[in-house]
Short mmCIF file of C-alpha atoms and ligand atoms in Angstrom, two decimals:
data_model
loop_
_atom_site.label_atom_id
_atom_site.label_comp_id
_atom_site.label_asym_id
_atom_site.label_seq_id
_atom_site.Cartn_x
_atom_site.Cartn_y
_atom_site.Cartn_z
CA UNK A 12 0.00 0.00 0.00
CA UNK A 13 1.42 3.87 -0.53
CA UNK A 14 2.21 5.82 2.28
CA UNK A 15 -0.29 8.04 0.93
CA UNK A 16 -2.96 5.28 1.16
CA UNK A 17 -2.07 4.33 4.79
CA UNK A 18 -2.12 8.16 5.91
CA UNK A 19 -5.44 10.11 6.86
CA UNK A 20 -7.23 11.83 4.31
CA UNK A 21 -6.99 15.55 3.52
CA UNK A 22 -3.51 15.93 5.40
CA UNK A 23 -1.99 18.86 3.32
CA UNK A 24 -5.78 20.01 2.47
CA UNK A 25 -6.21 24.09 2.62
CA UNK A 26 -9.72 23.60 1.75
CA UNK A 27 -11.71 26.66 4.49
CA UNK A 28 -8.90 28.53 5.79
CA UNK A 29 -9.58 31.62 7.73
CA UNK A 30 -8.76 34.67 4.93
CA UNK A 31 -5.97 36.90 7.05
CA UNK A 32 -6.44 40.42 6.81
CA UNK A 33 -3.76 42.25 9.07
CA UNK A 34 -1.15 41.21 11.78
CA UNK A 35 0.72 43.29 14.59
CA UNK A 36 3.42 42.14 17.01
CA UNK A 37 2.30 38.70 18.19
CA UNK A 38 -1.57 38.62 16.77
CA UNK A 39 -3.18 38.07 13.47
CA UNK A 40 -6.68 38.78 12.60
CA UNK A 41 -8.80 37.40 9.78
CA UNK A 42 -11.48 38.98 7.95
CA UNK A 43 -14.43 38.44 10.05
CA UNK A 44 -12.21 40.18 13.25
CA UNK A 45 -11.57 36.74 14.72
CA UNK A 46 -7.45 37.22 16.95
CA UNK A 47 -5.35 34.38 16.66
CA UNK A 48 -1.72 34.41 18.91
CA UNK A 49 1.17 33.55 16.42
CA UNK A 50 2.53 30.51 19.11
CA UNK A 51 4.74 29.08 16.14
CA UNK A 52 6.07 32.14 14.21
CA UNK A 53 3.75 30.27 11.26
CA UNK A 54 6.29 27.95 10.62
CA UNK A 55 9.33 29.02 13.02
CA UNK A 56 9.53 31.97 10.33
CA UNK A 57 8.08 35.47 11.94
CA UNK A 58 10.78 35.71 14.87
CA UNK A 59 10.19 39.31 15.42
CA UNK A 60 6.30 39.13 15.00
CA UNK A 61 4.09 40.67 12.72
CA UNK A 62 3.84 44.56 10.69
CA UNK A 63 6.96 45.42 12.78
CA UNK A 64 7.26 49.31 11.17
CA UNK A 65 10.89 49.21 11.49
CA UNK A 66 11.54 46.70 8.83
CA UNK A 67 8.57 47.92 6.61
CA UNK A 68 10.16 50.95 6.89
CA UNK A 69 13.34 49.79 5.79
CA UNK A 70 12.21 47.80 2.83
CA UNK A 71 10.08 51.06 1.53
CA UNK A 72 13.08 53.22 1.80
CA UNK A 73 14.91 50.17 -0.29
CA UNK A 74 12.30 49.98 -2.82
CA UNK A 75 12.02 53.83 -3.34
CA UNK A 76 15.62 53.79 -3.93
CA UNK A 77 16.16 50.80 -6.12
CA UNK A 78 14.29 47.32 -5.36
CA UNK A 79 16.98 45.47 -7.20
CA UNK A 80 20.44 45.78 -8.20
CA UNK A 81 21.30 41.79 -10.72
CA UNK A 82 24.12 39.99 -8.99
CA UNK A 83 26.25 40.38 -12.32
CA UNK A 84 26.07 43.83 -12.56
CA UNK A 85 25.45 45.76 -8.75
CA UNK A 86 26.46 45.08 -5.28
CA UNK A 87 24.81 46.97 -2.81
CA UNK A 88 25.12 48.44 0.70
CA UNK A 89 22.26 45.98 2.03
CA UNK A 90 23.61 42.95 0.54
CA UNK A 91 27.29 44.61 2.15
CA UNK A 92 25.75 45.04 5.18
CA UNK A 93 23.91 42.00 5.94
CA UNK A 94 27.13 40.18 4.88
CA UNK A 95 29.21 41.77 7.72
CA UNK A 96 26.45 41.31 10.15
CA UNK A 97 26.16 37.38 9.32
CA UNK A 98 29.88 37.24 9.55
CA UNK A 99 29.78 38.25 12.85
CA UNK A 100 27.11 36.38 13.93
CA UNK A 101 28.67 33.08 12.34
CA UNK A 102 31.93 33.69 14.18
CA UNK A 103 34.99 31.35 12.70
CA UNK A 104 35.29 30.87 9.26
CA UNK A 105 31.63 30.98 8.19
CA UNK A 106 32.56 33.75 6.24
CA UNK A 107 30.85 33.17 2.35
CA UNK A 108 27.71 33.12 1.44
CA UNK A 109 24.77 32.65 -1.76
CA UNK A 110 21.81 34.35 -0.79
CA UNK A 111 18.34 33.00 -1.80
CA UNK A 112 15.33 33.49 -1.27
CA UNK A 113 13.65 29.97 0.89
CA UNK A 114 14.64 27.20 2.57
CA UNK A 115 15.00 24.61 -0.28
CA UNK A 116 17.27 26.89 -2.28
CA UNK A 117 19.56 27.25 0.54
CA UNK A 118 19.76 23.37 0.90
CA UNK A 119 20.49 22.97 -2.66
CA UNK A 120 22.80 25.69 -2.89
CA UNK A 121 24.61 23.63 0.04
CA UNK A 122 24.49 20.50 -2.04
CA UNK A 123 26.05 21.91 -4.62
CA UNK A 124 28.85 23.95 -3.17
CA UNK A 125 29.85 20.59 -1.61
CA UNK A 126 29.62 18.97 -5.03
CA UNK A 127 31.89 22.03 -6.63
CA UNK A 128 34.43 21.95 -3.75
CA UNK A 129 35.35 18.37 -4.42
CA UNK A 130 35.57 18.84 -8.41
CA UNK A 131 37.14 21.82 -7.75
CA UNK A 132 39.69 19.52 -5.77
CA UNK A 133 39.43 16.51 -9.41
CA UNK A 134 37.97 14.35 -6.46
CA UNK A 135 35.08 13.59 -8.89
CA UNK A 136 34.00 10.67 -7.64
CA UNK A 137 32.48 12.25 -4.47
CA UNK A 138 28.99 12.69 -5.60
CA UNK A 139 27.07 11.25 -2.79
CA UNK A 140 24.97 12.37 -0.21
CA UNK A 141 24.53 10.90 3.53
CA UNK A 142 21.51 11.98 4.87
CA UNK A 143 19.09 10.82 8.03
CA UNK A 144 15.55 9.48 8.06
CA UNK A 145 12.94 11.86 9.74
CA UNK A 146 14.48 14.82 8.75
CA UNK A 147 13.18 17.52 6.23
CA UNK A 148 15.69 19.52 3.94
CA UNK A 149 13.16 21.36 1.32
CA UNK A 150 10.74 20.80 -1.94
CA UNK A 151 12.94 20.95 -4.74
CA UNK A 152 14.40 17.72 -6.02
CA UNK A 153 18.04 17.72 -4.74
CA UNK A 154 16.75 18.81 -1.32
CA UNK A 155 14.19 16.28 -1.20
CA UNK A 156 16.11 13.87 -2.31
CA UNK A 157 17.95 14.07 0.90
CA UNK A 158 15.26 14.42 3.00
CA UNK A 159 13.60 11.87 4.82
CA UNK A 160 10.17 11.94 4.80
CA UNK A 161 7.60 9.35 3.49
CA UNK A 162 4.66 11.47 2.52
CA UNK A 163 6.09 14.27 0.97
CA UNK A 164 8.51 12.06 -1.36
CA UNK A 165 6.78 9.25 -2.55
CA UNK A 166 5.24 10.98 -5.95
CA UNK A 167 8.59 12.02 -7.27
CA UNK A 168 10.61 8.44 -6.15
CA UNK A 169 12.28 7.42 -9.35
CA UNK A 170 13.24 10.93 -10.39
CA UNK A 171 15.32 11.59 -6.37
CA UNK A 172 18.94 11.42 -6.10
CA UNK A 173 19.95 7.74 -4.72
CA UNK A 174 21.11 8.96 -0.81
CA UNK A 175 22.66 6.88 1.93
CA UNK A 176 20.20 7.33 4.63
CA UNK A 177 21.12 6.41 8.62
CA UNK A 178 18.77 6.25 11.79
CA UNK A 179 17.26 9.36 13.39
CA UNK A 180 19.77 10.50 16.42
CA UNK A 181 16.52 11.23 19.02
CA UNK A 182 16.84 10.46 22.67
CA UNK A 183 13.75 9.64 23.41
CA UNK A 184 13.37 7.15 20.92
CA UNK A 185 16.92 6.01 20.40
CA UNK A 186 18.82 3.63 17.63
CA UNK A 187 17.69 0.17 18.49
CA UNK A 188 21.28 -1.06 19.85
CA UNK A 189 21.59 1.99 22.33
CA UNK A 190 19.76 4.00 24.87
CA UNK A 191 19.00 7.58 25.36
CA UNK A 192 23.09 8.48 26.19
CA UNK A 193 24.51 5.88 23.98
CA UNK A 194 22.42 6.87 21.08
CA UNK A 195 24.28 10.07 19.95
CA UNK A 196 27.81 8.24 19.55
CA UNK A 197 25.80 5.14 17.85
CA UNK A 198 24.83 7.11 15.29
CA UNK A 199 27.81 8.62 14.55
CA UNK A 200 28.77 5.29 14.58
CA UNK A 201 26.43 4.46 11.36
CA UNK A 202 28.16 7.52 9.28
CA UNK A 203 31.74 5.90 9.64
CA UNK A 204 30.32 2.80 8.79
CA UNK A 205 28.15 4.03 6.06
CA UNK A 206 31.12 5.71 4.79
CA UNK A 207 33.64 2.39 4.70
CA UNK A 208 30.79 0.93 3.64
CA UNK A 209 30.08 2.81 0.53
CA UNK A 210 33.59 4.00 0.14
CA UNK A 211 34.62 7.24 1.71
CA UNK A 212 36.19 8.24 -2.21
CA UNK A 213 32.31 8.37 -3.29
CA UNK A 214 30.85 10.83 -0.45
CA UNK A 215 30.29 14.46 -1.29
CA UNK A 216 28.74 15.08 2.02
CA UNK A 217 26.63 14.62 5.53
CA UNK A 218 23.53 16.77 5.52
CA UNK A 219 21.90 16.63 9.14
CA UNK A 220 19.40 19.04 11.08
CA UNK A 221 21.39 20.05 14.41
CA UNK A 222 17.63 20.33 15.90
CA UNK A 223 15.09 18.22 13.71
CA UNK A 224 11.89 20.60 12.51
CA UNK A 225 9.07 19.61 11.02
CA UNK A 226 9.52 15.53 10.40
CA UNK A 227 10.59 14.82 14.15
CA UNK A 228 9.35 17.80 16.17
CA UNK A 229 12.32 20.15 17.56
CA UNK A 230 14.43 16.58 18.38
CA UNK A 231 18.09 17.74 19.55
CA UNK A 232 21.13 15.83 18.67
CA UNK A 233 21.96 13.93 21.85
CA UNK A 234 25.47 16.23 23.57
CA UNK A 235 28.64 15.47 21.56
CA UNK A 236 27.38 13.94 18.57
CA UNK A 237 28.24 17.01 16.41
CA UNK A 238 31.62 16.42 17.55
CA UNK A 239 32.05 12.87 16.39
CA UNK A 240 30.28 13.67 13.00
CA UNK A 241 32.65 16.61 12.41
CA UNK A 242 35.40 14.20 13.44
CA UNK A 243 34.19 11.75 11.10
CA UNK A 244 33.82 13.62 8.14
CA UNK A 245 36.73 15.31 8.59
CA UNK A 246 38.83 11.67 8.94
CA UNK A 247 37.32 10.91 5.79
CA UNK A 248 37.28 14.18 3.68
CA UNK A 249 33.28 14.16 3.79
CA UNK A 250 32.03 17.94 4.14
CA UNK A 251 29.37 18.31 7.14
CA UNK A 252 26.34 20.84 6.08
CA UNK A 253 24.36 21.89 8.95
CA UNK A 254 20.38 22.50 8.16
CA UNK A 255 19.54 25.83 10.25
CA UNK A 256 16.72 26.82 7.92
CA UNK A 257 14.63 26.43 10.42
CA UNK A 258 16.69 26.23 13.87
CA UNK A 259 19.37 29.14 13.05
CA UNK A 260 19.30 32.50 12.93
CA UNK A 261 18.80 32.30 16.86
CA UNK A 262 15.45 30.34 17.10
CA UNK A 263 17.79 28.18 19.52
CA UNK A 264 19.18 30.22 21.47
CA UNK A 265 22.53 31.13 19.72
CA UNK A 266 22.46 32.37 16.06
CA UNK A 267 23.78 29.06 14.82
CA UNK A 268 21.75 25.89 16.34
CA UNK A 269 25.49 24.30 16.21
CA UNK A 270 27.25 26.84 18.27
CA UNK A 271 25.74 25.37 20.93
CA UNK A 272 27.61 21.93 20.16
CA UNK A 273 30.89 23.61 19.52
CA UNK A 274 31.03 22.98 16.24
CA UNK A 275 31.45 24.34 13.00
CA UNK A 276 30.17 22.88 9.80
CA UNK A 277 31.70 23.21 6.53
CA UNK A 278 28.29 24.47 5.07
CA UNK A 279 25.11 25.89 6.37
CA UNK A 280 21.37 26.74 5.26
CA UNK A 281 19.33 29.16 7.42
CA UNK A 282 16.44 30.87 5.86
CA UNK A 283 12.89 31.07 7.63
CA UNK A 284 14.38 33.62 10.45
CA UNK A 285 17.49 35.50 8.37
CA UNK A 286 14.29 38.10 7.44
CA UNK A 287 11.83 36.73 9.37
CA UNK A 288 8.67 36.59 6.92
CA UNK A 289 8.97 40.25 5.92
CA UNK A 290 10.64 39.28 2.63
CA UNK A 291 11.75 35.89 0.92
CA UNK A 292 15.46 35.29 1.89
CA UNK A 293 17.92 32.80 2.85
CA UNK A 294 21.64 31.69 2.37
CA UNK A 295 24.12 29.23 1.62
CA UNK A 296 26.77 30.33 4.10
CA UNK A 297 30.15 28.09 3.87
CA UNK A 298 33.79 27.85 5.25
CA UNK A 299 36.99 29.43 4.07
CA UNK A 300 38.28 25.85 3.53
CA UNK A 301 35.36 25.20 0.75
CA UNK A 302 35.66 28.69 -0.49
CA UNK A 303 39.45 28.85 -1.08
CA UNK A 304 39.13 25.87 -2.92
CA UNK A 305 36.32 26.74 -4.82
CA UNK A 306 38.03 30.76 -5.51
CA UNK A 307 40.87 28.73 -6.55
CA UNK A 308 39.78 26.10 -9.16
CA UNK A 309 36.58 28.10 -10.76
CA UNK A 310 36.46 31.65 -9.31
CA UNK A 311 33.34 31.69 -7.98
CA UNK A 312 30.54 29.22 -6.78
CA UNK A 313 28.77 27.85 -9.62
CA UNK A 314 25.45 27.97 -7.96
CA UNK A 315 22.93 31.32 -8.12
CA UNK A 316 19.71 33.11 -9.29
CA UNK A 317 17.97 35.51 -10.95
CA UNK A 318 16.94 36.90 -7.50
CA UNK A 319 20.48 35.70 -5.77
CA UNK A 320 21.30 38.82 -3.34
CA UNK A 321 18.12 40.79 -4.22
CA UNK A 322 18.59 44.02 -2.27
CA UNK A 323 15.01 44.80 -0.95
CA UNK A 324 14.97 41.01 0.42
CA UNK A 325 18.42 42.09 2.27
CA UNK A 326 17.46 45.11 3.08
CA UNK A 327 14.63 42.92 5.14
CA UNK A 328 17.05 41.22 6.61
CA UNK A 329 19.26 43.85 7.62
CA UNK A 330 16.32 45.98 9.63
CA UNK A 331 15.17 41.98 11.29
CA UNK A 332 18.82 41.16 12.34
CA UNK A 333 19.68 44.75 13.72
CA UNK A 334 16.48 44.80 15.89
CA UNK A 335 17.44 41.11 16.87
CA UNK A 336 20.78 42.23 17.74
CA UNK A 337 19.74 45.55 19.52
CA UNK A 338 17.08 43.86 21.83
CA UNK A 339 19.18 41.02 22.53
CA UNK A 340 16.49 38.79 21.38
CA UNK A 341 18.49 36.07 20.99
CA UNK A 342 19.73 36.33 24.39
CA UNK A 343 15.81 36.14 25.44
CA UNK A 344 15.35 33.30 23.95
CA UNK A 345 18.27 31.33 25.37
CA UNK A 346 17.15 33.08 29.00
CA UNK A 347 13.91 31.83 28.35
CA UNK A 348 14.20 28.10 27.02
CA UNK A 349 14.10 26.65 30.82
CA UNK A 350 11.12 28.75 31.43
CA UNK A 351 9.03 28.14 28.06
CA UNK A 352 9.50 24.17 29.02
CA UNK A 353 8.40 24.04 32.42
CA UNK A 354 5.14 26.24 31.32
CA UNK A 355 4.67 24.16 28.95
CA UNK A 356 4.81 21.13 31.21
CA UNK A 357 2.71 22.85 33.82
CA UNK A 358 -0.23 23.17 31.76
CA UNK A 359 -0.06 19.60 29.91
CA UNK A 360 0.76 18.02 33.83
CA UNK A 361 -1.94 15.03 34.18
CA UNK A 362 -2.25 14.62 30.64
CA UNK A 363 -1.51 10.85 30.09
CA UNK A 364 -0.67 10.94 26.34
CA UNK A 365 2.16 13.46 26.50
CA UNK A 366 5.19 11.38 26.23
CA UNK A 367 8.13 13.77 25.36
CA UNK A 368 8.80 17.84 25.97
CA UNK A 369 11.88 18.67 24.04
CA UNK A 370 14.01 21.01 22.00
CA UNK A 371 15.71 24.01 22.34
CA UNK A 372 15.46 28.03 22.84
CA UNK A 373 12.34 29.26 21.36
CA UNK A 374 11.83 25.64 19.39
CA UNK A 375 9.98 22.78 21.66
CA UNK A 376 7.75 20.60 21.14
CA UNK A 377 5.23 18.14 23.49
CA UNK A 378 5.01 14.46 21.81
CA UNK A 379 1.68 12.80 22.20
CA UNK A 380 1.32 8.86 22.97
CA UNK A 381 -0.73 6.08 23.11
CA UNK A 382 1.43 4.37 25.74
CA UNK A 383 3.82 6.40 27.87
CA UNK A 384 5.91 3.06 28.68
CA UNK A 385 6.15 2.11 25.46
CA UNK A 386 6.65 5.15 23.70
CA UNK A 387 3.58 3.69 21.19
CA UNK A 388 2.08 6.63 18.96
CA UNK A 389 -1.92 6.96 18.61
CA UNK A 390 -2.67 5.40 15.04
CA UNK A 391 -2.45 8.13 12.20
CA UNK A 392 -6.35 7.05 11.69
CA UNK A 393 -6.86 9.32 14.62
CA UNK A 394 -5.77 12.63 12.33
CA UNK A 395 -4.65 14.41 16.20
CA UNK A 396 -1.92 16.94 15.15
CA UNK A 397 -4.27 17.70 12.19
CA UNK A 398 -7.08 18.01 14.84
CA UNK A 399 -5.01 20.00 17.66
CA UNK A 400 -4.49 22.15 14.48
CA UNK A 401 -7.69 23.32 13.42
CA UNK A 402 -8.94 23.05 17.44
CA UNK A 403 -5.98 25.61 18.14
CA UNK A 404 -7.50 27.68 15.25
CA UNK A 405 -11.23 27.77 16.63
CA UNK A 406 -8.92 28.91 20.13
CA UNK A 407 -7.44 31.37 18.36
CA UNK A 408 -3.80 30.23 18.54
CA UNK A 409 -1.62 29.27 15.47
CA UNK A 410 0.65 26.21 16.51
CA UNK A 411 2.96 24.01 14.76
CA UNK A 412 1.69 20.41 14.62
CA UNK A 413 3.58 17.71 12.69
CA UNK A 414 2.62 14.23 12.15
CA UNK A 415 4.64 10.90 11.07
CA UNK A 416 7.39 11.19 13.07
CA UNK A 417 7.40 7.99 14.50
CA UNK A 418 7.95 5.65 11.25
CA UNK A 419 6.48 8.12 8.87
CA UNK A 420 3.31 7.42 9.34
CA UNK A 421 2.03 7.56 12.61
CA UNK A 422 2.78 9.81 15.24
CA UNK A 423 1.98 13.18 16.68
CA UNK A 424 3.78 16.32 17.98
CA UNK A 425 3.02 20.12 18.79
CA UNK A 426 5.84 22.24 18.07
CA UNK A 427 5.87 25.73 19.60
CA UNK A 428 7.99 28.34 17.96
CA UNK A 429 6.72 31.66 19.77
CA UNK A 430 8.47 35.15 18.48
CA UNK A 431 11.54 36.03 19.97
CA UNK A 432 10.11 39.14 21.59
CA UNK A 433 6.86 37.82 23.08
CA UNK A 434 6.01 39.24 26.29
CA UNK A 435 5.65 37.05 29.38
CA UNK A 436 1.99 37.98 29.19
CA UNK A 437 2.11 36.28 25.74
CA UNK A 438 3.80 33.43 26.29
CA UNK A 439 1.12 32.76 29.23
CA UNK A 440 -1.63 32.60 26.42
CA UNK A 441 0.56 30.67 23.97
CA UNK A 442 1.06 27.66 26.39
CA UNK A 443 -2.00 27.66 27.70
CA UNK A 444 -4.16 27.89 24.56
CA UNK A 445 -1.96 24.99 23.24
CA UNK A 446 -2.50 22.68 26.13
CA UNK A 447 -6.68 23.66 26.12
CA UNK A 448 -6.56 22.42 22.54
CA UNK A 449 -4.49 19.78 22.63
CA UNK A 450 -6.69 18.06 25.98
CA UNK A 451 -9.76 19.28 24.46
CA UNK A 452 -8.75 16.91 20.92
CA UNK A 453 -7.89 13.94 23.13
CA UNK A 454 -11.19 14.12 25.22
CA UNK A 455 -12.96 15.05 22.30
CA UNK A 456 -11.25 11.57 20.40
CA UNK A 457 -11.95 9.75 23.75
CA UNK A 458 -8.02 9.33 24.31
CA UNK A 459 -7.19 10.89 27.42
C1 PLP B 501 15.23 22.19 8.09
C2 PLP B 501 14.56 22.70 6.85
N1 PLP B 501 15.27 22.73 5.70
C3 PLP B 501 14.72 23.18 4.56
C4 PLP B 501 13.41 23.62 4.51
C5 PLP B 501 12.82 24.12 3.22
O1 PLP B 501 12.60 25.49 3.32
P1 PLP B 501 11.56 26.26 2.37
O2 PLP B 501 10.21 25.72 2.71
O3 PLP B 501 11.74 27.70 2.73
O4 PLP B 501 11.96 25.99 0.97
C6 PLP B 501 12.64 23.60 5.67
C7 PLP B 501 11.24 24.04 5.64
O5 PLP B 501 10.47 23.80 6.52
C8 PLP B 501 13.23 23.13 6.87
O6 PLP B 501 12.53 23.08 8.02
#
């Protein structure tokens, strides 16, 4: 049977969605009036909340001046400026970048740096990808090709790049071998041997999510598995890219979801929070050992668009990172991740089905089971994160439910994603809207 077959009906449907009609700060209102708290930032994207006049501001006085200035004939003091400012958030050697304008780009644009840096070096044999199940890297074909997600892949198989896939590194349900400390080092254990196994002359690259999004539900790599990987790859000249489209840019807690591991990949995505919804952007950011060898052997990276650097979309994400950096927002958030967790686990407390509170910074999620002991999800039958979703609508909250994250198929988690500067008072209503909708689904499905 297909993995569409097996999952619930209607699960990407947009069929009677509210029609928005204005935001401010944390709140959204449709066109009938009806307030609905942003508790996910949408999708982890709107980290400084809504209509912020700053950045609108900004982008106007862009666009009156000139929206945008082609890659091959302008630079520009935004794209200059938002340059220097992720250089010094980066730190290290972090210091080159191809902007974009999503998520997906970004990934590919990784892919493909790692795939010019290693003919740039006549190593072409490297053309393969190592990549984890349960993770998601983006919609266009290289990026999906390394993701690892059931549902969303299974119409293009056939047409995907062949990847060498390895176990999801996720404490609370760890590799089969291991336990919840062991796990981390046992699978870096499956890269070295996927690696010998395949032939460390024929890998281009490990492509990972330091904190797992949408297919696991802000999961964590387990302490000092970053480490090993980077040892790993580097033993076997096998470039690490880090996935921070949707854990960078400070949803974590430090601008980079890896700084917190202490390490530094060899190339890294972030999107979603660089401009934080006001404008599409995002960026390929890599190493001065990739670059060198790239500037060397070709000049520049052989990877781009029409829209590559577009200066209003910088501009964006100049005015988002400046107030970041001015209001220490990331600091908040990494203040605040102890805080956001225990609230949360307050208000689900005596809920039977919540199995798992995890993640990091501004990024955590509650997992829902049918057995606590043994960690058994409800049956996808049971639609719940599809349910919690729309029942957190009718509350008026936006949340971030994901489903599948189990096997691909079953499973259900509520990811909270709240913006960087909402107030105490807000996060009060976020929590507690989520865990009203989330026990009034399971009493409602006669599961709790
Ligand atoms: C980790 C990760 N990588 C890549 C993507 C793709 O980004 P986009 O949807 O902006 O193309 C996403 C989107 O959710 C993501 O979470």
């Amino acid at each position: 049977m297909s993995v569409a077959a097996k999952l619930p009906a209607n699960i990407g449907s947009t069929d009677n969605l509210p029609k928005v009609a204005w935001a401010k700060g944390c709140y959204l209102y449709d066109v009938d009036g009806k307030q609905y708290i942003d508790g996910s930032s949408g999708p982890a994207v709107y980290s400084i909340g809504h209509a912020n006049a700053e950045v609108n501001d900004a982008i106007k006085a862009q666009l009156d001046r000139v929206a945008h200035g082609y890659r091959y004939n302008f630079t520009s003091d935004a794209l200059e400026e938002l340059t220097d400012i992720i250089r010094a958030r980066c730190g290290g050697t972090l210091r080159h970048m191809v902007y974009v304008t999503g998520g997906s780009e970004a990934v590919e644009s990784c892919l493909k740096l790692a795939l010019q840096y290693h003919a740039a070096r006549g190593e072409m044999s490297r053309r393969r990808f190592i990549a984890r199940e349960r993770s998601w890297h983006g919609n266009t074909l290289g990026a999906l090709s390394v993701s690892g997600f059931l549902e969303r892949k299974e119409a293009f198989e056939g047409s995907l790049l062949d990847v060498s896939r390895l176990s999801p590194v996720n404490a609370y349900r760890p590799i089969a071998s291991a336990t919840a400390d062991t796990t981390g080092e046992a699978g870096a254990r499956e890269l070295e041997e996927e690696i010998l196994r395949g032939g460390p002359e024929t890998f281009a690259a490990f492509i990972f999510e330091p904190v797992v999004g949408a297919a696991g539900g802000c999961v964590p790599a387990p302490p000092g598995y970053a480490k090993r990987v980077r040892e790993i790859c580097d033993r076997y000249g096998v470039l690490m890219i880090s996935d921070e489209v949707m854990s960078g840019a400070g949803r974590c807690g430090t601008w980079r979801a890896l700084e917190a591991d202490g390490v530094e990949p060899d190339l890294m995505s972030v999107a979603k929070g660089l401009a934080a919804g006001y404008l599409p952007l995002g960026a390929a950011i890599y190493s001065s050992k990739v670059a060198d060898v790239i500037q060397r052997a070709h000049g520049a990276p052989m990877t781009g668009h029409t829209f590559t650097g577009h200066t209003a979309c910088c501009a964006a994400g100049v005015a988002v990172q400046k107030i970041v950096q001015r209001e220490k927002l990331v600091e908040r958030v990494h203040a605040n991740e102890a805080k956001l967790k225990s609230m949360i686990a307050d208000a689900l407390r005596g809920v039977e089905a919540v199995g798992d509170i995890r993640g990091r910074g501004y990024f955590i999620a509650a997992e829902l089971v049918a057995d606590r002991k043994a960690k058994a999800p409800f049956p996808a039958k049971h639609k719940l994160f599809m349910r919690i979703r729309q029942q957190a609508l009718a509350n008026g909250l936006i949340c971030y439910p994901v489903g599948g994250n189990v096997d691909g198929i079953n499973g259900d988690v509520v990811i909270l994603a709240p913006p960087y500067n909402a107030t105490d008072a807000e996060l009060d209503e976020i929590v507690s809207k989520m865990a009203k909708s989330v026990k009034e689904v399971l009493t409602a499905s006669g599961l709790n």
